[in-house]
Coordinates of N, CA and C in Angstrom, one line a residue:
X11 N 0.8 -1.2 0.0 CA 0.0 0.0 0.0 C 0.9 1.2 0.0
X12 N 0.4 2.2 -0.9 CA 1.4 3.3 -1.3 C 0.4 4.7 -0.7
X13 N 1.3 4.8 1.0 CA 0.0 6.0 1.7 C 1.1 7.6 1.3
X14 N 0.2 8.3 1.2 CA 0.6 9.7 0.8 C 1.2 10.2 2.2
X15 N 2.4 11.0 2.0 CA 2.6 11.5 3.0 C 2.6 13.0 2.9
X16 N 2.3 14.0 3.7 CA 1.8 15.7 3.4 C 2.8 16.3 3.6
X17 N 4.2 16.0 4.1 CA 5.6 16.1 3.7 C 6.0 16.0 2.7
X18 N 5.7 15.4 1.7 CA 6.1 15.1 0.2 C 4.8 15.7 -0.6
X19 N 4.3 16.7 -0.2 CA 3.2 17.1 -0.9 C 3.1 18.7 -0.7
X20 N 2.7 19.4 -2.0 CA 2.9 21.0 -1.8 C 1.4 21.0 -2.3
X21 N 0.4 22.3 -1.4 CA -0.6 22.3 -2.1 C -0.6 23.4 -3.5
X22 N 0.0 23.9 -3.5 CA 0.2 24.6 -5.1 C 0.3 23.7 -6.7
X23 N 0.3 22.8 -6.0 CA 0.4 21.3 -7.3 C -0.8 20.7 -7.4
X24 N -1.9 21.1 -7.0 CA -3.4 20.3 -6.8 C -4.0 20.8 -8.0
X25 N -5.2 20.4 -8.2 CA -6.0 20.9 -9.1 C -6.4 22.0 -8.2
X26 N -7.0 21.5 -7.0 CA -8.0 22.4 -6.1 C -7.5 23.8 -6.2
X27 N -6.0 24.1 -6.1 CA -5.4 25.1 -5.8 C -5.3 25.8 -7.0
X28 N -5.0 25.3 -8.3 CA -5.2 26.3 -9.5 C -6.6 26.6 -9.4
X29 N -7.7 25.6 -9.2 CA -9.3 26.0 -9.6 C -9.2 27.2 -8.7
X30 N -9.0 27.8 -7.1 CA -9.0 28.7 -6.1 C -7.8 29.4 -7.0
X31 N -7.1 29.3 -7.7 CA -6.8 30.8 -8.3 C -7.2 31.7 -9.3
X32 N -8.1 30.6 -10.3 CA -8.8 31.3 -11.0 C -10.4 32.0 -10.4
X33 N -10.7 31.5 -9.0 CA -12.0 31.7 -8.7 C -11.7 32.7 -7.3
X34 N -10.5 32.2 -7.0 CA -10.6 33.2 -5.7 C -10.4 34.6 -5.8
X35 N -11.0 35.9 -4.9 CA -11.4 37.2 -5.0 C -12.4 37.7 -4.9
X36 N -12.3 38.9 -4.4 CA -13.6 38.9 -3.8 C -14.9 39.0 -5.0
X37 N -15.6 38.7 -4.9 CA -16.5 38.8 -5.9 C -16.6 37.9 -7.2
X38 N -15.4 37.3 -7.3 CA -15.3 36.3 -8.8 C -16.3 35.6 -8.5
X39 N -16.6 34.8 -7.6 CA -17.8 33.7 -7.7 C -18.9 34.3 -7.6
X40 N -19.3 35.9 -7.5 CA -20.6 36.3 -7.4 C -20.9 36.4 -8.4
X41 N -19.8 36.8 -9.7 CA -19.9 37.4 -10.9 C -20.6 36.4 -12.0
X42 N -19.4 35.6 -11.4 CA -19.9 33.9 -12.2 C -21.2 33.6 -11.9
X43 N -21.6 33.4 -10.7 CA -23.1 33.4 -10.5 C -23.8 33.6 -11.2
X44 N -23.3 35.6 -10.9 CA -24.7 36.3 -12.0 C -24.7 36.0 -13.5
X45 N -23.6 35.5 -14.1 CA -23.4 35.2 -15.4 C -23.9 33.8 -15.7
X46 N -24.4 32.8 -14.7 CA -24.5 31.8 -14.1 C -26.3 31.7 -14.6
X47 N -26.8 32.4 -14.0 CA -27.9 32.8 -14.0 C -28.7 33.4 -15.0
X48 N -28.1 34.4 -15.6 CA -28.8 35.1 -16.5 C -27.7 35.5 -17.8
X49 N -27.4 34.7 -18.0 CA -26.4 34.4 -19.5 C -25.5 35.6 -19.8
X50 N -26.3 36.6 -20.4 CA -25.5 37.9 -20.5 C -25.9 38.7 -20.0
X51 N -24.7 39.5 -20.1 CA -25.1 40.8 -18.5 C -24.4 41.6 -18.6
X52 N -24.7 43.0 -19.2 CA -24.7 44.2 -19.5 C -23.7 44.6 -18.0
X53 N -22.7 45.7 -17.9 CA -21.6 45.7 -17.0 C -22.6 46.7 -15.6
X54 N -23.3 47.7 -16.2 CA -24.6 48.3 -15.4 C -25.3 47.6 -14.9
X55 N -26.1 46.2 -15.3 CA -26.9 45.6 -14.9 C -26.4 44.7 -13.7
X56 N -25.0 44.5 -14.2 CA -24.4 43.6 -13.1 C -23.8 44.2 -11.7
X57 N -23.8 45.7 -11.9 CA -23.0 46.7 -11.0 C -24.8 46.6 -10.0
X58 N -25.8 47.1 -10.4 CA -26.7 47.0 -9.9 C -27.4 45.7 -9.1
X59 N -27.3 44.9 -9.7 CA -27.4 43.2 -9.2 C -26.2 43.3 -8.2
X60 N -25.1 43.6 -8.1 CA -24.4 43.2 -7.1 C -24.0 44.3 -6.6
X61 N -25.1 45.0 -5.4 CA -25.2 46.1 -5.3 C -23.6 46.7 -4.4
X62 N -23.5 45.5 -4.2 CA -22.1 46.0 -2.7 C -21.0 46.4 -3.4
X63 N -20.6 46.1 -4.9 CA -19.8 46.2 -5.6 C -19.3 47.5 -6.3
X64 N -18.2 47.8 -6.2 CA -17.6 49.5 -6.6 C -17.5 48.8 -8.3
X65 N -17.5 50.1 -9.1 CA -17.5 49.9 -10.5 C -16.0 49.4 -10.3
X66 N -14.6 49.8 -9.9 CA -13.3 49.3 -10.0 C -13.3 48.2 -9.7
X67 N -14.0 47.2 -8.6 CA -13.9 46.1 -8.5 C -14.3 45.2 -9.3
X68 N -15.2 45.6 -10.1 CA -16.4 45.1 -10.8 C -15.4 44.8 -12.0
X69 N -14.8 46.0 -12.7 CA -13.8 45.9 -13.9 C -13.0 45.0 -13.8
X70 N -12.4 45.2 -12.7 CA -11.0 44.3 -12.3 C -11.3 42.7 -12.4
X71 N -12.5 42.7 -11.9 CA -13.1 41.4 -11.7 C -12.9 40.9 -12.9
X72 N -13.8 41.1 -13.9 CA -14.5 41.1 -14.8 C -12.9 40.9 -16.1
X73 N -12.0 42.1 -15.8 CA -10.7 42.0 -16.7 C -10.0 40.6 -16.6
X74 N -10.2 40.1 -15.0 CA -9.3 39.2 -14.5 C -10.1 37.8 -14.8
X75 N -11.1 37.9 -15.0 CA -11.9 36.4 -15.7 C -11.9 36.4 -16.6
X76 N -11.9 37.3 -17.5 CA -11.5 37.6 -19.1 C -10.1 36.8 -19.8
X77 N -9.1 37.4 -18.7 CA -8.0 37.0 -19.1 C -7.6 35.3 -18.9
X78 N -8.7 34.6 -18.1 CA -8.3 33.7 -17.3 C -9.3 32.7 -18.2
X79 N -10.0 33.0 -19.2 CA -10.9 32.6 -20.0 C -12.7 32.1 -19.7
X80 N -12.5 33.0 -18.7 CA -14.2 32.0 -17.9 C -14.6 33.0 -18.4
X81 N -14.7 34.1 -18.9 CA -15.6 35.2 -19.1 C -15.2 36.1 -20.5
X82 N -16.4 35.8 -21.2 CA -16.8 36.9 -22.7 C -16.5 37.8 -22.7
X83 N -16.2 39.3 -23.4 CA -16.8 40.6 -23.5 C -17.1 40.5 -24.8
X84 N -18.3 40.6 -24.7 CA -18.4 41.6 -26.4 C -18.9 43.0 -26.5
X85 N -17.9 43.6 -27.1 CA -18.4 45.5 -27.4 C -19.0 45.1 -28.4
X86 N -19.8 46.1 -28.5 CA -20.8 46.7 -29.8 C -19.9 48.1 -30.2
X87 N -19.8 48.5 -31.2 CA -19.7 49.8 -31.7 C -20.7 50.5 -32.1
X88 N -20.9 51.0 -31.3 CA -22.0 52.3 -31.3 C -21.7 53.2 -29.9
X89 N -22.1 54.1 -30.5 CA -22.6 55.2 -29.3 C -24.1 55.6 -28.7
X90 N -24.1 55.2 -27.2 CA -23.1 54.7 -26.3 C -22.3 53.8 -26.4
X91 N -21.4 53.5 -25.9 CA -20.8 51.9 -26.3 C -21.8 50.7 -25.4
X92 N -21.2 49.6 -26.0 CA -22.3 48.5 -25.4 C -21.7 47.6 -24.9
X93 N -21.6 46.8 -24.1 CA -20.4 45.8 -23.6 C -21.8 44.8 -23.1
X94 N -21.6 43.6 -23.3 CA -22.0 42.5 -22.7 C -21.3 41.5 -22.5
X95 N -21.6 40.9 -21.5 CA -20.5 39.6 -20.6 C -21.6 38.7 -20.1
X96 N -20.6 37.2 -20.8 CA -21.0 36.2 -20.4 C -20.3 34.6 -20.1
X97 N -20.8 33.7 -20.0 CA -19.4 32.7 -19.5 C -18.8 31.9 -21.0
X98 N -17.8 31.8 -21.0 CA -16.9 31.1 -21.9 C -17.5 29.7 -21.3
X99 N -17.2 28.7 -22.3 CA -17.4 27.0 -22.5 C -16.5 26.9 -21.3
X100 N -15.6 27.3 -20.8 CA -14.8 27.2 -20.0 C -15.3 27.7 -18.4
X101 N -16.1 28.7 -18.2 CA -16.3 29.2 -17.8 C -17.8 28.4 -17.2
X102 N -18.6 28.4 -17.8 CA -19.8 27.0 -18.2 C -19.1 25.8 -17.3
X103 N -17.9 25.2 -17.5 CA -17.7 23.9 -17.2 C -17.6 24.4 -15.6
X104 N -17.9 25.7 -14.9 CA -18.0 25.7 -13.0 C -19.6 25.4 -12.9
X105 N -20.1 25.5 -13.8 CA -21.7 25.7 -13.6 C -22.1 24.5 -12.4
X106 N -21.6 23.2 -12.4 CA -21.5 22.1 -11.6 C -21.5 22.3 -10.2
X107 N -20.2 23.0 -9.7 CA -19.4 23.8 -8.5 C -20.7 24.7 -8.1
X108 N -21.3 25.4 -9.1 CA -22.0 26.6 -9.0 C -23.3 26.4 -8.3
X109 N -23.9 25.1 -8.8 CA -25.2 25.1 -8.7 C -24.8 24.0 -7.1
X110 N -24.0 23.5 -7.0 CA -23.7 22.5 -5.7 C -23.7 23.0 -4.7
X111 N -22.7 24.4 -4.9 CA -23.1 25.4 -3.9 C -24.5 26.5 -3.1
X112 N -25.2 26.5 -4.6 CA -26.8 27.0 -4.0 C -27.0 25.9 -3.5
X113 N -27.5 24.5 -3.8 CA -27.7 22.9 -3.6 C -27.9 23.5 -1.8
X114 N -26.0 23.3 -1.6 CA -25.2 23.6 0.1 C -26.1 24.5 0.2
X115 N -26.1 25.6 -0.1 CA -26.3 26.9 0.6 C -28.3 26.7 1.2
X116 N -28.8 26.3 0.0 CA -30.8 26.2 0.2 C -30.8 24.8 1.5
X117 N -30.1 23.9 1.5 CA -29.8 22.8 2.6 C -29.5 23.3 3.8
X118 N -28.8 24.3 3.8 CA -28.1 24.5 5.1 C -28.6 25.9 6.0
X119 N -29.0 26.5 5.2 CA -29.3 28.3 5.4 C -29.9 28.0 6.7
X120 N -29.9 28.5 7.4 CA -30.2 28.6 8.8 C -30.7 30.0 9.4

């Protein structure tokens, strides 16, 4: 029998620990949610839906799932400009995580 030892083990080599660096921050998993929920989502719509949220965090958010590929933008050109966001196939594949956690959360709420 071949037992793991946690001495010979770094958690930066897990899956768990890359998935918590693409998701961890404040707000990434609310964002996902709301994108989660209602497909596309106008950057106003979503600043309003997640009322506690400063427009900077919201960008930052939003820049940093972008680049990490869980999250869309598409501009429109026109004036005003138009920006909608939504989840990449990639982005889609937390939907699982996403809904397991309402699941936890409607079970447990106290």
């Amino acid at each position: 029998m071949n037992e793991r030892c946690i001495a010979n083990e770094r958690l930066e080599t897990t899956g768990f620990c890359y998935t918590l660096s693409l998701i961890n921050g404040k707000y990434k998993m609310t964002i996902l949610y709301t994108l989660m929920e209602f497909e596309v989502v106008r950057f106003n719509e979503m600043k309003k839906y997640i009322r506690e949220i400063s427009y900077k965090t919201l960008s930052s958010a939003l820049k940093e799932l972008e680049a990490d590929q869980l999250v869309h933008r598409k501009e429109y050109p026109q004036i005003p400009p138009k920006v909608e966001y939504s989840l990449t196939e990639r982005g889609k594949s937390l939907i699982p995580i996403l809904d397991g956690m309402c699941e936890w959360g409607d079970k447990n709420r106290i």
